[in-house]
Amino acid sequence: MSQRRLTGVDFEALRRHIDVPDSAVRLLSKTEKEIDFDLNLVRDDGSLIEADCHLVYANTVRGPAKGGIRFAPGVTLEETRDLAERMVYKTALAGVPFGGGKAAIAMDPHSLTRFEKVAVMKEFVHMIDLELRSGSYIPAPDLGTTPHDMAVIYGQTHVPESVTGKPPSLGGLPGRREATGWGVCHATCRAAEQFLHATPQELTVAVQGFGNVGSYTCRFLAEQGARLVAVSDVSGGVAAEGGLDIAALLDHVSGGAPLADFAADAISNDELLALDADVLIPAAIENVLRGDNAARVAARLVVEAANGPTTTEADAVLADRGIVVVPDILANSGGVVASYVEWRKAKSGSLTEARETYAVIQSRIDIAFDQMIARAGQHRVPLRTACQLIAVEELVRSMRDRVWI
Ligand code: NAD
């Protein structure tokens, strides 16, 4: 089993505070099931489309494996395991009846035409058809996949609840696209009130990443009155001390222009991470805050909108410096909460409006946030550990109920 080990959670550290049976540690330390396959298609000119693909079920004690499909060059089995594991704790913390899973297609989606991407998605469904039709794995968008890709999956399975993140015209959830950003915005406002004693209007914020999560986080925070002083994407960043015009920036990128060409001061991604703003929100990729740059972070609060943006080394440096980190499993849980609402809607055939989606996300994040603050105070631990304590207790309870332990 050693090749299937999960490594994200330090159970020995958690056991200083709560009772976690050996049997539960064993089950939570390895993946349940992994499927690896090659995806191959031939173009008309004879060239091959080839990708390594992975599907990981990390733990499904609380429900089917839920997690997005990452479509990006170089995505590995290790990375897929790590992301699946995060889903186990995220769903348990959010209190939704899902387990943790993740899928990956290791290829640059931008190297494909629209037609080719549809063909790849259909082939992907074909290769894991049983997992999807049985409802064992329920995908959603992640880096490099979109609601259109989810629509292609639905078109193959014909089962509305087999996939979430579909376009609203096909049974998708109004508000799903904005859901993660909405949740990040709400978690940021709660954390700013709690730790900085500041209202949104008093905040300066820097956001790395202007894709689905980053752009909606910026939009909602700007609507709350926060000053977005720097924003970046893979092309570079822009900054304005008085605050960027987020509506104009959204307009600019929606026309396909690189974000870095927006009329404002240029800033690199490295400079953005060290910018003197109240709040730093990494909303792009993993491991951007590391041992080598965490000492330069000037923000007082880091809200992890991306999955895994802070390495263990950086976590320790930030904690030493008194910088509060709101962990990804709480901060970006709006996406999976919305997925739960969409799944429930698909199963029941009911209709849901965007404001209901927002309300459910806000309520789940409020519950988890309050529990996190109470636990962090009770055990004198960082917020990440507090969230893990809550999630692990929930998972142990479910394992006992299912007679897994
Ligand atoms: P996306 O593909 O829509 O956007 C990614 C953004 O990151 C883009 O703006 C891209 O230019 C930028 N980026 C990529 N590489 C970069 C780099 N090296 N430096 C700076 N910026 C870079 O993806 P997304 O859906 O917004 O996801 C972002 C993160 O949030 C991922 O970690 C994802 O796993 C996580 N997440 C997403 C959701 C969701 O609902 N989409 C939910 C939970 C967590």
Tab-separated table of C-alpha atoms and ligand atoms in Angstrom:
chain	number	residue	atom	x	y	z
A	1	MET	CA	0.000	0.000	0.000
A	2	SER	CA	2.954	2.344	0.404
A	3	GLN	CA	2.568	3.653	-3.162
A	4	ARG	CA	-0.968	4.804	-2.310
A	5	ARG	CA	-0.133	6.766	0.821
A	6	LEU	CA	-1.721	10.122	1.453
A	7	THR	CA	0.486	12.563	3.288
A	8	GLY	CA	-1.373	15.805	3.893
A	9	VAL	CA	-2.563	15.476	7.493
A	10	ASP	CA	-0.292	15.029	10.520
A	11	PHE	CA	-2.351	12.601	12.601
A	12	GLU	CA	0.194	12.503	15.402
A	13	ALA	CA	-0.264	16.263	15.843
A	14	LEU	CA	-4.075	15.884	15.813
A	15	ARG	CA	-3.906	13.053	18.366
A	16	ARG	CA	-2.465	15.480	20.912
A	17	HIS	CA	-5.951	17.011	20.980
A	18	ILE	CA	-8.494	14.359	20.004
A	19	ASP	CA	-8.823	10.595	20.022
A	20	VAL	CA	-8.265	9.148	16.542
A	21	PRO	CA	-8.248	5.324	16.528
A	22	ASP	CA	-5.327	3.598	14.773
A	23	SER	CA	-7.766	1.973	12.351
A	24	ALA	CA	-9.105	5.396	11.281
A	25	VAL	CA	-5.577	6.741	10.804
A	26	ARG	CA	-4.776	3.744	8.618
A	27	LEU	CA	-7.850	4.262	6.432
A	28	LEU	CA	-7.326	8.027	6.159
A	29	SER	CA	-3.649	7.605	5.292
A	30	LYS	CA	-4.155	5.813	2.004
A	31	THR	CA	-6.335	6.148	-1.049
A	32	GLU	CA	-9.217	3.717	-1.566
A	33	LYS	CA	-9.000	3.295	-5.304
A	34	GLU	CA	-6.917	4.658	-8.162
A	35	ILE	CA	-7.468	4.336	-11.882
A	36	ASP	CA	-4.677	5.287	-14.301
A	37	PHE	CA	-5.072	5.190	-18.024
A	38	ASP	CA	-3.698	6.563	-21.273
A	39	LEU	CA	-6.005	8.630	-23.403
A	40	ASN	CA	-5.094	8.486	-27.090
A	41	LEU	CA	-6.806	10.003	-30.119
A	42	VAL	CA	-5.526	10.574	-33.640
A	43	ARG	CA	-5.986	13.855	-35.522
A	44	ASP	CA	-6.794	14.003	-39.245
A	45	ASP	CA	-3.156	14.879	-39.982
A	46	GLY	CA	-1.991	11.700	-38.271
A	47	SER	CA	-0.600	13.367	-35.146
A	48	LEU	CA	-1.585	11.908	-31.786
A	49	ILE	CA	-3.366	13.475	-28.848
A	50	GLU	CA	-1.936	11.649	-25.830
A	51	ALA	CA	-2.522	12.230	-22.138
A	52	ASP	CA	-1.871	10.407	-18.875
A	53	CYS	CA	-5.128	10.355	-16.909
A	54	HIS	CA	-5.811	9.638	-13.253
A	55	LEU	CA	-8.885	9.115	-11.118
A	56	VAL	CA	-8.348	8.912	-7.356
A	57	TYR	CA	-10.856	7.987	-4.669
A	58	ALA	CA	-9.219	9.160	-1.452
A	59	ASN	CA	-11.994	8.280	0.999
A	60	THR	CA	-15.713	7.738	0.446
A	61	VAL	CA	-16.987	6.966	3.930
A	62	ARG	CA	-19.277	10.015	3.899
A	63	GLY	CA	-20.521	9.646	0.305
A	64	PRO	CA	-19.488	9.394	-3.344
A	65	ALA	CA	-16.062	10.675	-4.402
A	66	LYS	CA	-16.525	14.347	-5.218
A	67	GLY	CA	-13.869	16.449	-6.890
A	68	GLY	CA	-13.072	18.338	-10.049
A	69	ILE	CA	-11.242	17.310	-13.193
A	70	ARG	CA	-7.878	19.047	-13.511
A	71	PHE	CA	-6.899	19.432	-17.173
A	72	ALA	CA	-3.370	20.760	-17.169
A	73	PRO	CA	0.066	19.833	-18.493
A	74	GLY	CA	2.183	17.775	-16.125
A	75	VAL	CA	-0.513	17.032	-13.537
A	76	THR	CA	0.693	13.905	-11.755
A	77	LEU	CA	-0.829	11.075	-9.785
A	78	GLU	CA	0.709	12.565	-6.602
A	79	GLU	CA	-0.984	15.899	-7.255
A	80	THR	CA	-4.288	14.145	-7.976
A	81	ARG	CA	-4.016	12.253	-4.682
A	82	ASP	CA	-3.260	15.443	-2.809
A	83	LEU	CA	-6.287	17.193	-4.308
A	84	ALA	CA	-8.540	14.178	-3.646
A	85	GLU	CA	-7.391	14.122	-0.032
A	86	ARG	CA	-8.237	17.801	0.406
A	87	MET	CA	-11.763	16.995	-0.790
A	88	VAL	CA	-12.163	14.406	1.983
A	89	TYR	CA	-11.584	17.038	4.672
A	90	LYS	CA	-13.346	19.850	2.808
A	91	THR	CA	-16.580	17.884	2.414
A	92	ALA	CA	-16.456	16.676	6.039
A	93	LEU	CA	-15.838	20.217	7.323
A	94	ALA	CA	-18.635	21.614	5.154
A	95	GLY	CA	-20.990	18.869	6.352
A	96	VAL	CA	-22.019	17.740	2.868
A	97	PRO	CA	-22.582	14.019	2.190
A	98	PHE	CA	-19.666	13.465	-0.168
A	99	GLY	CA	-16.292	11.803	-0.006
A	100	GLY	CA	-13.095	12.988	-1.633
A	101	GLY	CA	-11.974	12.313	-5.178
A	102	LYS	CA	-10.211	13.981	-8.059
A	103	ALA	CA	-9.481	13.322	-11.709
A	104	ALA	CA	-6.709	14.588	-13.947
A	105	ILE	CA	-5.947	14.828	-17.644
A	106	ALA	CA	-2.270	15.663	-18.055
A	107	MET	CA	-2.329	17.859	-21.139
A	108	ASP	CA	-2.480	21.540	-21.989
A	109	PRO	CA	-6.133	22.207	-22.889
A	110	HIS	CA	-5.016	25.303	-24.828
A	111	SER	CA	-3.134	23.041	-27.244
A	112	LEU	CA	-6.485	21.640	-28.426
A	113	THR	CA	-9.122	23.019	-30.759
A	114	ARG	CA	-12.668	23.193	-29.401
A	115	PHE	CA	-13.573	20.094	-31.398
A	116	GLU	CA	-10.534	18.216	-30.059
A	117	LYS	CA	-11.313	19.139	-26.459
A	118	VAL	CA	-14.860	17.793	-26.825
A	119	ALA	CA	-13.392	14.582	-28.288
A	120	VAL	CA	-10.974	14.289	-25.348
A	121	MET	CA	-13.758	14.800	-22.798
A	122	LYS	CA	-15.924	12.162	-24.518
A	123	GLU	CA	-13.017	9.707	-24.544
A	124	PHE	CA	-12.355	10.470	-20.872
A	125	VAL	CA	-15.988	9.631	-20.042
A	126	HIS	CA	-15.743	6.455	-22.102
A	127	MET	CA	-12.693	5.316	-20.080
A	128	ILE	CA	-14.385	5.802	-16.684
A	129	ASP	CA	-17.956	5.232	-17.799
A	130	LEU	CA	-18.900	2.888	-14.936
A	131	GLU	CA	-17.553	5.243	-12.246
A	132	LEU	CA	-19.677	8.059	-13.634
A	133	ARG	CA	-22.900	6.204	-14.357
A	134	SER	CA	-22.900	4.492	-10.967
A	135	GLY	CA	-22.520	7.872	-9.256
A	136	SER	CA	-19.346	6.668	-7.502
A	137	TYR	CA	-17.313	9.609	-8.826
A	138	ILE	CA	-19.040	12.950	-9.379
A	139	PRO	CA	-16.856	15.413	-11.302
A	140	ALA	CA	-16.944	19.205	-11.450
A	141	PRO	CA	-14.750	21.840	-13.106
A	142	ASP	CA	-11.221	22.491	-11.858
A	143	LEU	CA	-8.169	24.094	-13.483
A	144	GLY	CA	-8.583	23.824	-17.242
A	145	THR	CA	-12.156	22.493	-17.277
A	146	THR	CA	-15.339	24.505	-17.681
A	147	PRO	CA	-19.147	24.155	-17.478
A	148	HIS	CA	-19.065	23.251	-21.197
A	149	ASP	CA	-16.862	20.275	-20.404
A	150	MET	CA	-19.320	19.234	-17.683
A	151	ALA	CA	-22.103	19.557	-20.278
A	152	VAL	CA	-20.191	17.147	-22.530
A	153	ILE	CA	-19.981	14.650	-19.646
A	154	TYR	CA	-23.709	15.001	-18.994
A	155	GLY	CA	-24.341	14.509	-22.719
A	156	GLN	CA	-22.583	11.151	-22.469
A	157	THR	CA	-24.073	9.849	-19.221
A	158	HIS	CA	-27.595	11.333	-19.553
A	159	VAL	CA	-27.715	11.255	-15.749
A	160	PRO	CA	-28.247	14.792	-14.384
A	161	GLU	CA	-26.672	14.063	-10.990
A	162	SER	CA	-23.604	12.370	-12.484
A	163	VAL	CA	-21.763	15.689	-12.813
A	164	THR	CA	-21.983	19.154	-11.256
A	165	GLY	CA	-20.882	22.529	-12.537
A	166	LYS	CA	-23.089	22.130	-15.621
A	167	PRO	CA	-24.349	25.268	-17.379
A	168	PRO	CA	-27.690	26.449	-15.899
A	169	SER	CA	-29.405	25.791	-19.256
A	170	LEU	CA	-28.693	22.065	-18.722
A	171	GLY	CA	-29.779	21.683	-15.127
A	172	GLY	CA	-26.731	23.400	-13.681
A	173	LEU	CA	-27.115	25.595	-10.665
A	174	PRO	CA	-27.664	29.316	-10.948
A	175	GLY	CA	-24.804	30.763	-8.934
A	176	ARG	CA	-22.498	27.707	-9.280
A	177	ARG	CA	-19.997	29.576	-11.461
A	178	GLU	CA	-19.675	32.330	-8.867
A	179	ALA	CA	-19.980	29.983	-5.869
A	180	THR	CA	-16.348	29.483	-4.900
A	181	GLY	CA	-15.552	33.194	-5.242
A	182	TRP	CA	-18.647	34.065	-3.233
A	183	GLY	CA	-17.531	31.734	-0.456
A	184	VAL	CA	-13.970	33.095	-0.525
A	185	CYS	CA	-15.362	36.620	-0.256
A	186	HIS	CA	-17.539	35.662	2.703
A	187	ALA	CA	-14.703	33.802	4.475
A	188	THR	CA	-12.430	36.820	3.904
A	189	CYS	CA	-14.983	39.219	5.407
A	190	ARG	CA	-15.505	36.947	8.431
A	191	ALA	CA	-11.747	36.551	8.971
A	192	ALA	CA	-11.080	40.279	8.537
A	193	GLU	CA	-13.721	41.062	11.145
A	194	GLN	CA	-12.385	38.404	13.522
A	195	PHE	CA	-8.637	38.962	13.215
A	196	LEU	CA	-8.143	42.476	11.789
A	197	HIS	CA	-11.263	44.029	13.371
A	198	ALA	CA	-11.893	45.554	9.969
A	199	THR	CA	-14.959	45.961	7.789
A	200	PRO	CA	-14.678	45.106	4.074
A	201	GLN	CA	-14.596	48.843	3.263
A	202	GLU	CA	-11.440	49.182	5.343
A	203	LEU	CA	-9.551	46.392	3.576
A	204	THR	CA	-6.859	46.436	0.942
A	205	VAL	CA	-6.602	43.109	-0.868
A	206	ALA	CA	-4.166	41.498	-3.333
A	207	VAL	CA	-5.382	38.514	-5.365
A	208	GLN	CA	-3.207	36.124	-7.358
A	209	GLY	CA	-5.196	34.420	-10.120
A	210	PHE	CA	-8.034	35.904	-12.137
A	211	GLY	CA	-9.753	32.765	-13.395
A	212	ASN	CA	-13.050	31.448	-12.094
A	213	VAL	CA	-12.215	31.717	-8.399
A	214	GLY	CA	-10.012	34.813	-8.461
A	215	SER	CA	-12.209	36.926	-10.706
A	216	TYR	CA	-15.426	36.320	-8.755
A	217	THR	CA	-13.607	36.783	-5.452
A	218	CYS	CA	-12.450	40.186	-6.720
A	219	ARG	CA	-15.897	41.081	-8.002
A	220	PHE	CA	-17.669	40.243	-4.752
A	221	LEU	CA	-15.035	41.872	-2.539
A	222	ALA	CA	-15.189	45.027	-4.677
A	223	GLU	CA	-18.986	45.006	-4.298
A	224	GLN	CA	-18.489	44.830	-0.515
A	225	GLY	CA	-16.330	47.962	-0.742
A	226	ALA	CA	-12.871	46.392	-0.389
A	227	ARG	CA	-10.006	47.996	-2.310
A	228	LEU	CA	-8.417	45.485	-4.707
A	229	VAL	CA	-4.909	46.917	-4.905
A	230	ALA	CA	-3.304	44.197	-7.044
A	231	VAL	CA	-4.471	41.322	-9.219
A	232	SER	CA	-2.476	38.915	-11.373
A	233	ASP	CA	-2.758	35.919	-13.626
A	234	VAL	CA	-0.253	33.785	-15.498
A	235	SER	CA	0.551	36.755	-17.805
A	236	GLY	CA	1.607	38.987	-14.868
A	237	GLY	CA	-0.182	41.477	-12.687
A	238	VAL	CA	-1.528	45.001	-12.346
A	239	ALA	CA	-1.707	47.233	-9.287
A	240	ALA	CA	-3.277	50.518	-8.197
A	241	GLU	CA	-2.819	51.956	-4.722
A	242	GLY	CA	-6.289	53.506	-4.799
A	243	GLY	CA	-7.870	50.240	-5.938
A	244	LEU	CA	-8.356	48.683	-9.378
A	245	ASP	CA	-11.591	49.128	-11.311
A	246	ILE	CA	-12.601	45.461	-11.172
A	247	ALA	CA	-15.595	45.854	-13.523
A	248	ALA	CA	-13.297	47.414	-16.146
A	249	LEU	CA	-10.686	44.686	-15.576
A	250	LEU	CA	-13.336	41.973	-16.036
A	251	ASP	CA	-14.407	43.711	-19.247
A	252	HIS	CA	-10.803	43.876	-20.411
A	253	VAL	CA	-10.076	40.159	-19.940
A	254	SER	CA	-13.479	39.035	-21.243
A	255	GLY	CA	-12.397	40.353	-24.649
A	256	GLY	CA	-9.434	37.963	-24.537
A	257	ALA	CA	-6.787	40.599	-23.718
A	258	PRO	CA	-3.964	39.584	-21.350
A	259	LEU	CA	-4.651	40.865	-17.838
A	260	ALA	CA	-1.138	42.362	-17.683
A	261	ASP	CA	-2.050	44.743	-20.569
A	262	PHE	CA	-4.706	46.496	-18.455
A	263	ALA	CA	-3.998	50.201	-17.975
A	264	ALA	CA	-2.505	50.210	-14.450
A	265	ASP	CA	0.920	49.804	-12.840
A	266	ALA	CA	2.618	46.532	-13.746
A	267	ILE	CA	3.477	44.125	-10.943
A	268	SER	CA	5.001	40.640	-11.090
A	269	ASN	CA	3.454	37.636	-9.363
A	270	ASP	CA	6.369	37.567	-6.896
A	271	GLU	CA	5.882	41.252	-6.069
A	272	LEU	CA	2.151	40.717	-5.572
A	273	LEU	CA	2.744	38.015	-2.970
A	274	ALA	CA	4.930	40.450	-0.994
A	275	LEU	CA	2.669	43.481	-1.438
A	276	ASP	CA	1.772	45.550	1.605
A	277	ALA	CA	-1.981	44.821	1.555
A	278	ASP	CA	-4.138	43.775	4.517
A	279	VAL	CA	-5.192	40.534	2.853
A	280	LEU	CA	-3.418	38.257	0.383
A	281	ILE	CA	-5.584	35.798	-1.542
A	282	PRO	CA	-3.697	33.191	-3.574
A	283	ALA	CA	-6.363	32.018	-6.055
A	284	ALA	CA	-4.311	30.416	-8.822
A	285	ILE	CA	-2.167	27.353	-8.217
A	286	GLU	CA	-0.543	25.354	-5.405
A	287	ASN	CA	2.768	25.950	-3.583
A	288	VAL	CA	3.100	29.673	-4.335
A	289	LEU	CA	3.870	30.511	-0.682
A	290	ARG	CA	6.989	28.565	0.191
A	291	GLY	CA	9.830	28.513	2.703
A	292	ASP	CA	11.840	30.818	0.435
A	293	ASN	CA	9.281	33.617	0.067
A	294	ALA	CA	6.963	33.406	3.116
A	295	ALA	CA	9.188	35.788	5.084
A	296	ARG	CA	8.410	38.487	2.502
A	297	VAL	CA	4.602	38.265	2.857
A	298	ALA	CA	3.469	41.649	4.179
A	299	ALA	CA	-0.278	40.926	4.487
A	300	ARG	CA	-1.695	40.216	7.945
A	301	LEU	CA	-4.216	37.722	6.667
A	302	VAL	CA	-3.855	35.043	3.963
A	303	VAL	CA	-7.040	33.465	2.607
A	304	GLU	CA	-6.356	30.310	0.611
A	305	ALA	CA	-8.719	30.448	-2.356
A	306	ALA	CA	-6.581	28.026	-4.381
A	307	ASN	CA	-6.024	24.462	-3.238
A	308	GLY	CA	-2.725	24.047	-1.413
A	309	PRO	CA	-1.118	27.443	-2.105
A	310	THR	CA	0.926	27.326	1.140
A	311	THR	CA	3.636	24.716	1.741
A	312	THR	CA	4.187	23.265	5.213
A	313	GLU	CA	7.426	25.294	5.505
A	314	ALA	CA	5.626	28.520	4.604
A	315	ASP	CA	2.833	27.712	7.060
A	316	ALA	CA	5.393	27.581	9.874
A	317	VAL	CA	7.043	30.865	8.804
A	318	LEU	CA	3.686	32.649	8.542
A	319	ALA	CA	2.565	31.302	11.940
A	320	ASP	CA	5.831	32.508	13.540
A	321	ARG	CA	5.215	35.945	12.083
A	322	GLY	CA	1.662	36.072	13.436
A	323	ILE	CA	0.091	36.027	9.978
A	324	VAL	CA	-3.293	34.282	10.065
A	325	VAL	CA	-3.973	31.722	7.318
A	326	VAL	CA	-7.574	30.732	6.550
A	327	PRO	CA	-7.117	27.216	5.085
A	328	ASP	CA	-8.325	26.171	1.656
A	329	ILE	CA	-10.648	23.480	3.008
A	330	LEU	CA	-12.746	26.237	4.559
A	331	ALA	CA	-12.039	29.228	2.300
A	332	ASN	CA	-12.815	27.615	-1.056
A	333	SER	CA	-15.547	25.220	0.123
A	334	GLY	CA	-18.262	27.308	-1.566
A	335	GLY	CA	-17.677	25.325	-4.758
A	336	VAL	CA	-18.385	21.936	-3.253
A	337	VAL	CA	-21.313	23.247	-1.223
A	338	ALA	CA	-22.837	24.565	-4.459
A	339	SER	CA	-22.096	21.209	-6.078
A	340	TYR	CA	-24.058	19.564	-3.293
A	341	VAL	CA	-27.015	21.889	-3.944
A	342	GLU	CA	-26.812	21.118	-7.678
A	343	TRP	CA	-26.625	17.359	-7.048
A	344	ARG	CA	-29.608	17.537	-4.676
A	345	LYS	CA	-31.521	19.594	-7.230
A	346	ALA	CA	-30.689	17.090	-10.003
A	347	LYS	CA	-31.859	14.165	-7.867
A	348	SER	CA	-35.100	15.846	-6.803
A	349	GLY	CA	-35.876	17.748	-9.992
A	350	SER	CA	-36.497	20.892	-7.971
A	351	LEU	CA	-35.601	24.400	-9.108
A	352	THR	CA	-33.100	26.552	-7.243
A	353	GLU	CA	-32.318	30.236	-7.571
A	354	ALA	CA	-28.884	31.827	-7.294
A	355	ARG	CA	-29.754	33.607	-4.045
A	356	GLU	CA	-30.540	30.219	-2.444
A	357	THR	CA	-27.145	28.913	-3.568
A	358	TYR	CA	-25.426	31.947	-2.037
A	359	ALA	CA	-27.421	31.576	1.173
A	360	VAL	CA	-26.523	27.887	1.595
A	361	ILE	CA	-22.815	28.626	1.000
A	362	GLN	CA	-22.850	31.525	3.457
A	363	SER	CA	-24.576	29.420	6.079
A	364	ARG	CA	-22.198	26.410	5.687
A	365	ILE	CA	-19.152	28.691	5.824
A	366	ASP	CA	-20.530	30.494	8.881
A	367	ILE	CA	-21.055	27.198	10.721
A	368	ALA	CA	-17.578	25.918	9.830
A	369	PHE	CA	-15.992	29.295	10.604
A	370	ASP	CA	-17.535	29.444	14.082
A	371	GLN	CA	-16.482	25.864	14.804
A	372	MET	CA	-12.960	26.645	13.566
A	373	ILE	CA	-12.611	29.690	15.817
A	374	ALA	CA	-13.909	27.744	18.830
A	375	ARG	CA	-11.548	24.817	18.174
A	376	ALA	CA	-8.526	27.031	17.517
A	377	GLY	CA	-9.151	28.754	20.858
A	378	GLN	CA	-9.879	25.555	22.772
A	379	HIS	CA	-6.735	23.741	21.605
A	380	ARG	CA	-4.537	26.808	20.903
A	381	VAL	CA	-3.804	25.602	17.385
A	382	PRO	CA	-3.619	27.311	13.968
A	383	LEU	CA	-6.810	27.533	11.919
A	384	ARG	CA	-5.660	24.751	9.561
A	385	THR	CA	-5.258	22.314	12.459
A	386	ALA	CA	-8.584	23.411	13.932
A	387	CYS	CA	-10.344	22.637	10.636
A	388	GLN	CA	-8.628	19.261	10.412
A	389	LEU	CA	-9.689	18.389	13.965
A	390	ILE	CA	-13.332	19.090	13.131
A	391	ALA	CA	-13.176	17.157	9.857
A	392	VAL	CA	-11.370	14.145	11.329
A	393	GLU	CA	-13.879	13.844	14.180
A	394	GLU	CA	-16.664	13.885	11.615
A	395	LEU	CA	-14.905	11.226	9.507
A	396	VAL	CA	-14.267	8.978	12.517
A	397	ARG	CA	-17.950	9.237	13.476
A	398	SER	CA	-18.968	8.246	9.920
A	399	MET	CA	-16.503	5.341	9.910
A	400	ARG	CA	-17.973	4.043	13.146
A	401	ASP	CA	-21.506	4.424	11.785
A	402	ARG	CA	-20.605	2.458	8.650
A	403	VAL	CA	-18.757	-0.162	10.675
A	404	TRP	CA	-15.538	0.577	8.812
A	405	ILE	CA	-13.711	0.709	12.110
B	1	NAD	P1	-8.940	28.848	-13.581
B	1	NAD	O1	-8.258	27.971	-14.584
B	1	NAD	O2	-10.275	29.406	-13.919
B	1	NAD	O3	-7.997	30.097	-13.199
B	1	NAD	C1	-6.663	29.954	-12.795
B	1	NAD	C2	-6.027	31.340	-12.751
B	1	NAD	O4	-4.697	31.205	-12.258
B	1	NAD	C3	-5.902	32.013	-14.110
B	1	NAD	O5	-6.135	33.395	-13.965
B	1	NAD	C4	-4.463	31.753	-14.495
B	1	NAD	O6	-3.934	32.719	-15.409
B	1	NAD	C5	-3.809	31.873	-13.143
B	1	NAD	N1	-2.504	31.216	-13.088
B	1	NAD	C6	-2.158	30.000	-13.579
B	1	NAD	N2	-0.859	29.768	-13.358
B	1	NAD	C7	-0.376	30.854	-12.702
B	1	NAD	C8	0.882	31.216	-12.205
B	1	NAD	N3	1.938	30.420	-12.369
B	1	NAD	N4	1.004	32.414	-11.583
B	1	NAD	C9	-0.049	33.234	-11.439
B	1	NAD	N5	-1.276	32.948	-11.886
B	1	NAD	C10	-1.426	31.775	-12.526
B	1	NAD	O7	-8.992	27.977	-12.243
B	1	NAD	P2	-9.957	28.184	-10.978
B	1	NAD	O8	-11.123	27.312	-11.168
B	1	NAD	O9	-10.130	29.631	-10.734
B	1	NAD	O10	-9.082	27.506	-9.831
B	1	NAD	C11	-8.060	28.221	-9.143
B	1	NAD	C12	-7.687	27.465	-7.893
B	1	NAD	O11	-8.840	27.324	-7.057
B	1	NAD	C13	-7.179	26.027	-8.102
B	1	NAD	O12	-6.246	25.733	-7.083
B	1	NAD	C14	-8.430	25.188	-7.902
B	1	NAD	O13	-8.118	23.851	-7.530
B	1	NAD	C15	-9.070	25.946	-6.768
B	1	NAD	N6	-10.504	25.729	-6.606
B	1	NAD	C16	-11.370	25.965	-7.630
B	1	NAD	C17	-12.737	25.797	-7.416
B	1	NAD	C18	-13.748	26.130	-8.482
B	1	NAD	O14	-14.954	26.076	-8.186
B	1	NAD	N7	-13.336	26.510	-9.686
B	1	NAD	C19	-13.204	25.345	-6.162
B	1	NAD	C20	-12.298	25.106	-5.142
B	1	NAD	C21	-10.950	25.316	-5.383
